[in-house]
Coordinates of C-alpha atoms in Angstrom, one line a residue:
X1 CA 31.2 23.0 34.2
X2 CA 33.2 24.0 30.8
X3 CA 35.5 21.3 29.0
X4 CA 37.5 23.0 26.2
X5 CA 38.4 21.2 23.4
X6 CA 42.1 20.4 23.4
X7 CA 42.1 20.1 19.5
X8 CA 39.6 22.3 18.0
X9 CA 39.1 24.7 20.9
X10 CA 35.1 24.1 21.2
X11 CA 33.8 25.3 24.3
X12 CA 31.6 22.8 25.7
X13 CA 29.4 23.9 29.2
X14 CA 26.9 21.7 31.3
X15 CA 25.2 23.1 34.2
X16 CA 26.1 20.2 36.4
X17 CA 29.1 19.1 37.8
X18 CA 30.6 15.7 36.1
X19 CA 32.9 13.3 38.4
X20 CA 34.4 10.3 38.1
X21 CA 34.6 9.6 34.3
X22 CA 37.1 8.1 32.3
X23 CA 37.4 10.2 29.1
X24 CA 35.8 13.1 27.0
X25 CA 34.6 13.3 23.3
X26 CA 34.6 16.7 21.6
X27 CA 30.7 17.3 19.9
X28 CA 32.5 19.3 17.4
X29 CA 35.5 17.7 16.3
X30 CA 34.6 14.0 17.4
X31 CA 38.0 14.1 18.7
X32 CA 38.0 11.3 21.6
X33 CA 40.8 11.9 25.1
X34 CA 41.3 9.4 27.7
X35 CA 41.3 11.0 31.4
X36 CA 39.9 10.6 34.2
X37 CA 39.9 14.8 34.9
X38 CA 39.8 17.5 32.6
X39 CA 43.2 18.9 32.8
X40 CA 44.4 15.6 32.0
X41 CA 42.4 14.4 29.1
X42 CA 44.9 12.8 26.0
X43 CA 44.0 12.6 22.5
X44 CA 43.2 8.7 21.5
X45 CA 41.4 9.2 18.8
X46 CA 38.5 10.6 15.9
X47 CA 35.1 9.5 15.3
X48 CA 33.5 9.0 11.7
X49 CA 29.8 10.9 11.8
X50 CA 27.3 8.9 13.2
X51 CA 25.8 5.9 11.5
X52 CA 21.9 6.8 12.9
X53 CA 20.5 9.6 14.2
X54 CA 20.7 10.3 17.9
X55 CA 17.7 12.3 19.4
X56 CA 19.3 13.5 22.4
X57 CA 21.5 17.1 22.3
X58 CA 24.7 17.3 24.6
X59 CA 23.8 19.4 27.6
X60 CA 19.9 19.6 26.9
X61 CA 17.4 19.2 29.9
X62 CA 15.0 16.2 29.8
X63 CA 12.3 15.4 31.9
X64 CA 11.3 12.2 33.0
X65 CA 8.7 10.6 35.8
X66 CA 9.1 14.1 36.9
X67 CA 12.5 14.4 37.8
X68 CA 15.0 16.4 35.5
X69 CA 18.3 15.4 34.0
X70 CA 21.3 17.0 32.2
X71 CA 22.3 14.8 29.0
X72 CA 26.2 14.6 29.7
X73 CA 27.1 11.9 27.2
X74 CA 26.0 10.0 24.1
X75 CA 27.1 7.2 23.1
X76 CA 26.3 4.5 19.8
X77 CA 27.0 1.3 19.6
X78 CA 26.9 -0.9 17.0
X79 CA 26.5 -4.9 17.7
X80 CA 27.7 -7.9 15.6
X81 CA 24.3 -8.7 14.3
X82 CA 24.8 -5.3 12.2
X83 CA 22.4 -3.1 14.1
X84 CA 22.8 -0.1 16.3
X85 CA 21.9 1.1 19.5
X86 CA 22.5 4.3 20.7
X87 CA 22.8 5.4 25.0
X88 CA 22.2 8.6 26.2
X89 CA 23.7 9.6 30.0
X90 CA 21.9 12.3 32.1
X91 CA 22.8 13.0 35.4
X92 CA 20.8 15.4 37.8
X93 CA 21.7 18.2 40.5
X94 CA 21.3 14.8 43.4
X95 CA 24.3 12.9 40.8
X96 CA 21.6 10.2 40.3
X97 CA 22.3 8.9 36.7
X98 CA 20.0 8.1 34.2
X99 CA 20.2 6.0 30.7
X100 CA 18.4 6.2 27.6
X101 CA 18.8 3.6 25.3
X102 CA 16.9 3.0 21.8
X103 CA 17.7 1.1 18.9
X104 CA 15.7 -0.5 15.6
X105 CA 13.1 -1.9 17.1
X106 CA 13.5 -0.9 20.9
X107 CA 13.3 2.1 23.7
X108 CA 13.9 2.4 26.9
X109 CA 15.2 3.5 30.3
X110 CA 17.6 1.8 32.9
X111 CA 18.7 3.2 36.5
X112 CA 22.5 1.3 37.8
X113 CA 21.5 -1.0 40.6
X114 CA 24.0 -2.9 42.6
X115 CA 25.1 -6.6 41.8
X116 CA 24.3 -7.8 45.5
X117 CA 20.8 -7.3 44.3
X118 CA 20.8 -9.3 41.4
X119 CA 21.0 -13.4 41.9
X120 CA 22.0 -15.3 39.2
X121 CA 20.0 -19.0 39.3
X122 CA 21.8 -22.3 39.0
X123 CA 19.2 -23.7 37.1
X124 CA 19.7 -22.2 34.0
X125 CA 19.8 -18.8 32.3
X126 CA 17.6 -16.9 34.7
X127 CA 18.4 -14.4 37.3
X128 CA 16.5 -12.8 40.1
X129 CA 16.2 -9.2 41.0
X130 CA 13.5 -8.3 44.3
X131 CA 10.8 -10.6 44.3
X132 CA 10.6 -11.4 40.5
X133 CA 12.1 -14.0 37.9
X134 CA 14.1 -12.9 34.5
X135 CA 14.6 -15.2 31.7
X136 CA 17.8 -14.3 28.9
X137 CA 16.4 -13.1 26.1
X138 CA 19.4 -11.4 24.3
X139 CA 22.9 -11.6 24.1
X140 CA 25.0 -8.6 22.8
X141 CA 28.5 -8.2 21.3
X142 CA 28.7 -4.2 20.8
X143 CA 31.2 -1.8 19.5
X144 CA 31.3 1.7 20.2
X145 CA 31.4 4.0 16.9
X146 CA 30.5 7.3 18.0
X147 CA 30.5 9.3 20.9
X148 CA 30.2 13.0 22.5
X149 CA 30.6 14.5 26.1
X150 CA 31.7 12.4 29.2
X151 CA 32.1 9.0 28.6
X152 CA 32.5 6.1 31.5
X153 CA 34.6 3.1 29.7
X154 CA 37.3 2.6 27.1
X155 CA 35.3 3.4 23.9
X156 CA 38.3 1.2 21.8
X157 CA 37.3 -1.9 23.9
X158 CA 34.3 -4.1 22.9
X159 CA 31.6 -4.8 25.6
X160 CA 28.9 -7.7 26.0
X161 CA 25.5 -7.1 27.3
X162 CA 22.9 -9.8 28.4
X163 CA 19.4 -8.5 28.4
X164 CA 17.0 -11.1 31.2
X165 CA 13.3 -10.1 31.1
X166 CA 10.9 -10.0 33.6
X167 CA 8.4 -13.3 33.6
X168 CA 5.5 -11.3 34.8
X169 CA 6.2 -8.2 33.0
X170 CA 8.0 -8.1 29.5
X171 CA 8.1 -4.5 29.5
X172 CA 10.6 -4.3 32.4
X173 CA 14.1 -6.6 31.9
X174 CA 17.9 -6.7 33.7
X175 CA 20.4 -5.8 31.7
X176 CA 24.1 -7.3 32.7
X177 CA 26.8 -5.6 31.2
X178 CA 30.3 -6.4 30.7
X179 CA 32.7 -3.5 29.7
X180 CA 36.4 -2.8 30.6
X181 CA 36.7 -6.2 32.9
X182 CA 34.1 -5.5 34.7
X183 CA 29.8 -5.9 35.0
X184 CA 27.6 -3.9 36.2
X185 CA 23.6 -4.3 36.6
X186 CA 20.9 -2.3 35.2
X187 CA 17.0 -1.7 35.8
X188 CA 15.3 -0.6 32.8
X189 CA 12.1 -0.6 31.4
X190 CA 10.7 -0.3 28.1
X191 CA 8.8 2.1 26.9
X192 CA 6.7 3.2 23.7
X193 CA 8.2 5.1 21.0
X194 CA 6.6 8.3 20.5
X195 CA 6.6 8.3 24.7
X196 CA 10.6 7.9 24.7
X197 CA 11.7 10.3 21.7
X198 CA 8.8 13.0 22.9
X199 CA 11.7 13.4 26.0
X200 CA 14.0 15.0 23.9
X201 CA 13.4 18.9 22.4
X202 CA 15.0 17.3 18.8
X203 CA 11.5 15.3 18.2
X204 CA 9.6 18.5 17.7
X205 CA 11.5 19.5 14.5
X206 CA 11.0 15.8 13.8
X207 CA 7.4 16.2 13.5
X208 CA 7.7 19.1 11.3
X209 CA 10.3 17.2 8.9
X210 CA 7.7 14.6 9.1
X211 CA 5.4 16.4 7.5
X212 CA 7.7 18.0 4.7
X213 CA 8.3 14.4 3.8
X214 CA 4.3 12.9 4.1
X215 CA 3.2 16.0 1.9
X216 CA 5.8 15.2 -0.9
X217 CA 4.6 11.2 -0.2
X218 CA 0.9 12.4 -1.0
X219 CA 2.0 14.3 -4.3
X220 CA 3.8 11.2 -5.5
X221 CA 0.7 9.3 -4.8
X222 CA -1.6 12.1 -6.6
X223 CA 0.8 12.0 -9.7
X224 CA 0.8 8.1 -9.4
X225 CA -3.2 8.3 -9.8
X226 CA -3.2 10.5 -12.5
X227 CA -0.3 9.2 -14.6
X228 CA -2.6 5.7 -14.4
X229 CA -5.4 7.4 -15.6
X230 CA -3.8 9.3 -18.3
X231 CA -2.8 6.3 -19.3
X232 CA -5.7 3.9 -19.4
X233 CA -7.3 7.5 -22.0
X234 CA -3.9 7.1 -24.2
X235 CA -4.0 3.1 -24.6
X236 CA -7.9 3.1 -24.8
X237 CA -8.2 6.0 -27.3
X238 CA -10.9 4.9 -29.8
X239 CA -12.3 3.0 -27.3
X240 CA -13.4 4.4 -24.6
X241 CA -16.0 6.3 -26.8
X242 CA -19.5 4.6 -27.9
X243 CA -21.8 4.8 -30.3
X244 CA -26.1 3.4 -30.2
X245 CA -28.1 2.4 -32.5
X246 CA -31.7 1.3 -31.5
X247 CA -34.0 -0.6 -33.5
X248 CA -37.2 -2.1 -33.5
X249 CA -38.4 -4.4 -36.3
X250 CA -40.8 -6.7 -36.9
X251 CA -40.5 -9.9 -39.4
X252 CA -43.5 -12.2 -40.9
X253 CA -42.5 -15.3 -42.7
X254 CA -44.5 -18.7 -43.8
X255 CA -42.3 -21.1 -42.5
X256 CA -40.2 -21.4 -39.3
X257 CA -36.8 -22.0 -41.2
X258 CA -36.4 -18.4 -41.7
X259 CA -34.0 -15.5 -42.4
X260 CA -35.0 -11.6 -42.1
X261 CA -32.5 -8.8 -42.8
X262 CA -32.1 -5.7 -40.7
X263 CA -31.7 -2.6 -41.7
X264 CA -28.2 -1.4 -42.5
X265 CA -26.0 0.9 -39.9
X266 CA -22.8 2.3 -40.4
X267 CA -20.4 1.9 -37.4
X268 CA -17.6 4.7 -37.3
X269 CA -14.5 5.0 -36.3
X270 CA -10.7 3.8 -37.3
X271 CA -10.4 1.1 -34.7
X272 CA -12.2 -2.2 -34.4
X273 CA -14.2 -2.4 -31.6
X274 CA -16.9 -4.6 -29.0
X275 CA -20.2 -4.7 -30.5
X276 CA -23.0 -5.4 -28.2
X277 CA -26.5 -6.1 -29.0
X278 CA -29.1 -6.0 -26.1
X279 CA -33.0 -6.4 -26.1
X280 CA -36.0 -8.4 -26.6
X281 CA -36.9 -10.9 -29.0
X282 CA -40.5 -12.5 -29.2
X283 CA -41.7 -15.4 -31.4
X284 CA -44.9 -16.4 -31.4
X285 CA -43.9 -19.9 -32.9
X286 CA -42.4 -22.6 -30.5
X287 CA -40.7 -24.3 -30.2
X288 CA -37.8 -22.3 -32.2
X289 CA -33.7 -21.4 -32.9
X290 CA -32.6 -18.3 -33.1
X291 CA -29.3 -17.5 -34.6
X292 CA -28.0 -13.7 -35.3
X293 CA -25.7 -13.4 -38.2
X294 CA -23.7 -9.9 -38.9
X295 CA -23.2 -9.3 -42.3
X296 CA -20.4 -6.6 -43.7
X297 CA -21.9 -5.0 -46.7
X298 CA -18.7 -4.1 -48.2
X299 CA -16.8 -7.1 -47.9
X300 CA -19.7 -9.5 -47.3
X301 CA -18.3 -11.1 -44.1
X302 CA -20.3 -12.8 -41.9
X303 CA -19.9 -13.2 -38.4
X304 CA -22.4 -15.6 -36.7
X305 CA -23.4 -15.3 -32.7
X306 CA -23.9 -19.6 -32.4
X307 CA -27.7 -21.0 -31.9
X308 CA -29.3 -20.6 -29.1
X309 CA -33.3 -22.0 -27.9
X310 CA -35.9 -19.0 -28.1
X311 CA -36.6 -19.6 -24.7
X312 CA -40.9 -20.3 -24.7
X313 CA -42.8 -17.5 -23.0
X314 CA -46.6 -18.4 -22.3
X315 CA -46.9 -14.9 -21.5
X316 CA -45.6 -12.4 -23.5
X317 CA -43.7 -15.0 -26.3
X318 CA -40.5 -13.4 -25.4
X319 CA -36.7 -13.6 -24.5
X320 CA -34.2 -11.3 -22.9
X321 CA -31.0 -11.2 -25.6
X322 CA -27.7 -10.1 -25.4
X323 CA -25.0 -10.4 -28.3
X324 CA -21.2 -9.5 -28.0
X325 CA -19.8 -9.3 -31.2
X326 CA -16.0 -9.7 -31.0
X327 CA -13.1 -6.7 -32.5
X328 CA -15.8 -5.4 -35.2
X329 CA -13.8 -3.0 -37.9
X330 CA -15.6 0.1 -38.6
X331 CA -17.9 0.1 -41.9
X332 CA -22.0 -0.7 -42.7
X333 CA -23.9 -3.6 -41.6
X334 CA -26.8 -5.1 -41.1
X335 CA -28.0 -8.3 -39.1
X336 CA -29.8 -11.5 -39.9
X337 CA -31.8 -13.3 -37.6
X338 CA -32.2 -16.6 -38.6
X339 CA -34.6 -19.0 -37.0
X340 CA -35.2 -22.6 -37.4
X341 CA -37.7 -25.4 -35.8
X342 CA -36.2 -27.3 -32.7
X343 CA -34.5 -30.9 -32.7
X344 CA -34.1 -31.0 -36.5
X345 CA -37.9 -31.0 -36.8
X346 CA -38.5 -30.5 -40.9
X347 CA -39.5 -27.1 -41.7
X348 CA -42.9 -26.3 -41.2
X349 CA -45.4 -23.8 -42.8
X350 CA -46.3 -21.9 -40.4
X351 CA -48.0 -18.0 -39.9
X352 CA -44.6 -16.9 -38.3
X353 CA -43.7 -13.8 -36.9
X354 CA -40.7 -12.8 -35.1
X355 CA -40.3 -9.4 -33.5
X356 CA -37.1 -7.6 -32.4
X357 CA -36.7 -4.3 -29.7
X358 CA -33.1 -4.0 -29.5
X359 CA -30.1 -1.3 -29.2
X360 CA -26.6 -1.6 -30.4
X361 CA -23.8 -0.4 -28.8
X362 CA -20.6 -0.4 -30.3
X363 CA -17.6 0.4 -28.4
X364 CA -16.9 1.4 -25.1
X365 CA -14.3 0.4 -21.7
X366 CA -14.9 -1.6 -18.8
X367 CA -13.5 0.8 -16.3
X368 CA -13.1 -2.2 -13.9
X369 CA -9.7 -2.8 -14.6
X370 CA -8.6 1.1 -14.4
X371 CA -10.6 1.1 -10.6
X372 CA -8.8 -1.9 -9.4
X373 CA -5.1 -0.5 -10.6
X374 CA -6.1 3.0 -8.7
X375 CA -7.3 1.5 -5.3
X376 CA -3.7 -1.3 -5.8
X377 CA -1.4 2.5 -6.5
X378 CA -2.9 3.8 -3.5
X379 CA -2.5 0.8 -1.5
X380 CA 0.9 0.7 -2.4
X381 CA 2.1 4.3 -2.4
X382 CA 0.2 3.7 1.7
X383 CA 1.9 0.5 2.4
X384 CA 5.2 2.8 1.6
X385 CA 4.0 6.2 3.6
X386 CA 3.7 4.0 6.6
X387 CA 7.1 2.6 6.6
X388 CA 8.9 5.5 5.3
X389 CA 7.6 7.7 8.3
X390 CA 7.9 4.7 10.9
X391 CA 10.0 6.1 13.0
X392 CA 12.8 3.3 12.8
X393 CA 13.3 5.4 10.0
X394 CA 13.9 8.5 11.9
X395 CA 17.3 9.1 10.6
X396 CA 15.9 9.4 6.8
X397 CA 13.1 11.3 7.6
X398 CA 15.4 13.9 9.6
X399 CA 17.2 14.7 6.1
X400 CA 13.7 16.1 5.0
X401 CA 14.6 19.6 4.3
X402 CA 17.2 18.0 1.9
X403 CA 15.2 15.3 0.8
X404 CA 14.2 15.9 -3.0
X405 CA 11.4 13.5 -4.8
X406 CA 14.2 10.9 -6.5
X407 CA 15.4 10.6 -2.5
X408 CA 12.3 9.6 -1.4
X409 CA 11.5 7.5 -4.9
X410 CA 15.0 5.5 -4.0
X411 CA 14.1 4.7 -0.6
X412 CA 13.5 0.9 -0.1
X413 CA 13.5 0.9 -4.0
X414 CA 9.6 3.0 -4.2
X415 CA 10.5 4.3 -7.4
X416 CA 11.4 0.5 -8.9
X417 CA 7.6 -0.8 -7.9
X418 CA 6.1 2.3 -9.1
X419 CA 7.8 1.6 -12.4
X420 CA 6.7 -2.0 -12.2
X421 CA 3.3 -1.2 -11.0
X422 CA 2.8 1.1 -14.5
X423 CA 4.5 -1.7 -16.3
X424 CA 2.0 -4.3 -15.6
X425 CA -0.6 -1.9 -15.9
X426 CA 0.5 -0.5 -19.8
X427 CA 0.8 -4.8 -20.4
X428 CA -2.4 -5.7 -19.4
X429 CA -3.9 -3.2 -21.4
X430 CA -2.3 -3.4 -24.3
X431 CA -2.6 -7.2 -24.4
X432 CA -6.6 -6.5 -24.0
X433 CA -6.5 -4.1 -26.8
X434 CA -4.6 -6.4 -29.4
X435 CA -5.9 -9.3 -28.2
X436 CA -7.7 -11.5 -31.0
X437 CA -8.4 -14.0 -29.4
X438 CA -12.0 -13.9 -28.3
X439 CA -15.5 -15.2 -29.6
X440 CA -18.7 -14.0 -30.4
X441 CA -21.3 -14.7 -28.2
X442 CA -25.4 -15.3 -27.8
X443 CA -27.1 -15.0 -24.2
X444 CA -30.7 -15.6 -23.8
X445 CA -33.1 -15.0 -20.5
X446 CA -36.4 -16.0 -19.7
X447 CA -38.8 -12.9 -19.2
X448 CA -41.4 -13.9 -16.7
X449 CA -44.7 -11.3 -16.8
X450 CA -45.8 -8.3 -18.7
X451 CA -43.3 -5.9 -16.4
X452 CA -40.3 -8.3 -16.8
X453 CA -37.0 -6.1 -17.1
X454 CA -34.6 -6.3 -20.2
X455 CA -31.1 -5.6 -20.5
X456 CA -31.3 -2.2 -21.8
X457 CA -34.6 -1.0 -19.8
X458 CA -37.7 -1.7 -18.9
X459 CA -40.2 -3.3 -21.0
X460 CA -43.6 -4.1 -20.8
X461 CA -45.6 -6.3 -23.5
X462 CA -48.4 -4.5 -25.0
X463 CA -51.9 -6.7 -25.2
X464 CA -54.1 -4.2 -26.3
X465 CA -54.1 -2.0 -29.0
X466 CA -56.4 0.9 -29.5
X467 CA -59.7 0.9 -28.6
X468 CA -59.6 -2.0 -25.7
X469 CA -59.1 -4.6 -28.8
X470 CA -56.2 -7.5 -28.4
X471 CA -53.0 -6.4 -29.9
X472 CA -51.7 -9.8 -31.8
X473 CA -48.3 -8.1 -32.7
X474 CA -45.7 -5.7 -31.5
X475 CA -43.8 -5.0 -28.2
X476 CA -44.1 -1.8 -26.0
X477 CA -41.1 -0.6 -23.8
X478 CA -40.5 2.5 -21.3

């Protein structure tokens, strides 16, 4: 059967026979004609370009439940609520119709049943249809702004459809339809999404566009990660390298109130940075204070760690210690440990010795931060894959071949959060950086036996010097 465009001349031909309609619109032109036979269609009107995409193509063969169908008209609607919904009519060599409806959030199929089958219940909004109960779920104003091919209604005139659904089953529902003065009863059942769309041949080259617009989804996620990255190296240049310095020094003194000097170490760099001290400290004297002093030799500034108790060691004398010295500027130091007698006990002359194994590091990033941002930028560059293939959004993803990165970047504003995202990020970091507000602190820990474990590595007390004989002095460490 061949319908010729009155306007625009297209040639339209279905390989079926199509009775009883009440108009035709042109797939070319969009040109819409009243009639109820070809050679007496009349112009009405033009329809604007779809508002979503529509899988179906005029004329295709579907299959479905293993019977084959003839698309002869497509149809979308578009409801008060401000969605759409779009119908698709086949019609097979027997002239048993089919529909196939889908809209943001639904698919489906419905078969016309009479209205002597369908009993509508007194006792409220419930109807029945066989052996089974429908409730009202939904109630539909629609308007028709786009159509192609045969069309059964006046398309200018708005239509009401009430949707009951089974009781038993939610998949399967009655849909009452009022259009042109008149209702008529449908069947239909609803059906997955990838199930309905695979029915038409258009989903295919859905697939591939699909893809086209995933891969460019992954590179905007690969860039994401290593713009973050580059990043955290720019705002944490000077940082993120370290220097060590390890020492080990012993210090006798006569009374317990005490100070020693370290040895002097230059700290390099043009940035001030974290200085951490970490390692073992052993007295021989208890009870006792221990304070840490770091001394600028230049412009003799002292920065002090707090007092903290040499915590008492029957075994080995000593004390885990770990000492973060706050946004230290580059130049040469050295430490003073200064120990004093518990409780404001008066100093006491005492054979004191107090021994120190320890390693200064001085700079360095916690890479925490950095790992958290990359695992939230994929998160969020995933959260937005997902709903940017879902295929309620079909009709974006169908533009892929024309899609460029700012499209995709614009879509349910991606771009804005990635900005944001980078915005906090760049914050955070510089806030950390300039930050001057932190303190120096002291930590101390109790080391148990003569394989207790230190902060930096492994220690072990040495007893014994050479020859078998007690060793009164002195750490050992692997």
């Amino acid at each position: 059967m061949d319908v010729i465009c009155k306007k625009c001349g297209h040639a339209h031909r279905f390989k079926i026979e199509v009775t009883d309609f009440s108009g035709f619109v042109c797939a070319k032109c969009h040109s819409y004609f009243k009639g109820k036979t070809v050679e007496t269609l009349t112009y009405a009107k033009e329809f604007s370009a779809p508002l979503a995409m529509q899988w179906a193509t005029l004329g295709e063969s579907v299959q479905f439940k293993r019977n084959s169908y003839y698309i002869i008209s497509k149809i979308q609607r578009f409801t008060k609520s401000g969605e759409y919904g779009n119908e698709f009519v086949g019609l097979n060599a027997n002239q048993d119709d089919i529909y196939f409806s889908d809209g943001v959030d639904y698919a489906c199929a419905l078969h016309t049943i009479d209205r002597e089958q369908v009993t509508l219940l007194p006792k409220g909004n419930t109807c029945k249809f066989g052996n089974r109960h429908y409730d009202l779920e939904y109630t539909e104003e629609q308007t028709v702004v786009y159509a192609e091919g045969f069309v059964f209604e006046d398309l200018e005139s708005m239509s009401t459809t009430l949707t009951y659904i089974q009781t038993v089953n939610e998949d399967r529902f009655i849909s009452q339809e009022f259009i042109d003065n008149d209702v008529q009863y449908y069947q239909g059942i609803y059906l997955e999404d990838e199930s309905y769309y695979k029915i038409f041949d258009t989903y295919n080259d859905y697939i591939a566009k699909k893809e086209i617009v995933g891969t460019k989804l992954r590179n905007i996620g690969v860039f994401a990660v290593l713009l973050l990255a580059a990043l955290f190296w720019v705002l944490n240049w000077g940082q993120i390298g370290k220097d060590t310095y390890k020492f080990d020094e012993k210090f006798p003194g006569k009374k317990a109130n005490s100070e020693f000097v370290g040895a002097s170490f230059e700290l390099k760099g043009d940035k001030p940075k974290k200085l951490v001290l970490e390692g073992i400290s052993e007295s021989k004297s208890h009870p006792i204070q221990l304070m840490i002093k770091l001394v600028n030799e230049k412009t003799n500034e002292i920065i002090e760690s707090g007092t903290a108790v040499h915590e008492n060691n029957d075994v080995n004398y000593a004390s885990g210690l770990t000492v973060d010295f706050c946004r230290i500027q580059p130049g040469i130091y050295h430490l003073v440990f200064v120990t004093s007698s518990t409780n404001g006990a008066a100093d006491m002359d005492v054979n004191f010795e107090l021994t120190e194994d320890y390693k200064l590091t001085y700079g360095g990033t916690s890479y925490t931060f950095l790992i958290l941002c990359l695992v939230g930028i994929v998160f969020l560059v995933g959260i937005f894959r997902h709903n940017i293939l879902a295929i309620k959004n079909k009709d974006f993803v169908a533009r892929a071949e024309g899609l460029g990165y700012f499209d995709i970047l614009k879509f349910d504003r991606l771009g804005v959060a990635l900005v944001a995202f980078f915005a906090f990020f760049v914050a955070v970091n510089l806030f950390v950086n300039s930050s001057t507000d932190c303190k120096t602190t002291m930590r101390t820990s109790t080391l148990e036996d003569h394989t207790y474990t230190g902060s930096r590595s492994h220690y072990r007390r040495s007893f014994y010097g050479s020859g078998g004989s007690y060793s009164g002095y002195g750490s050992g460490h692997k």
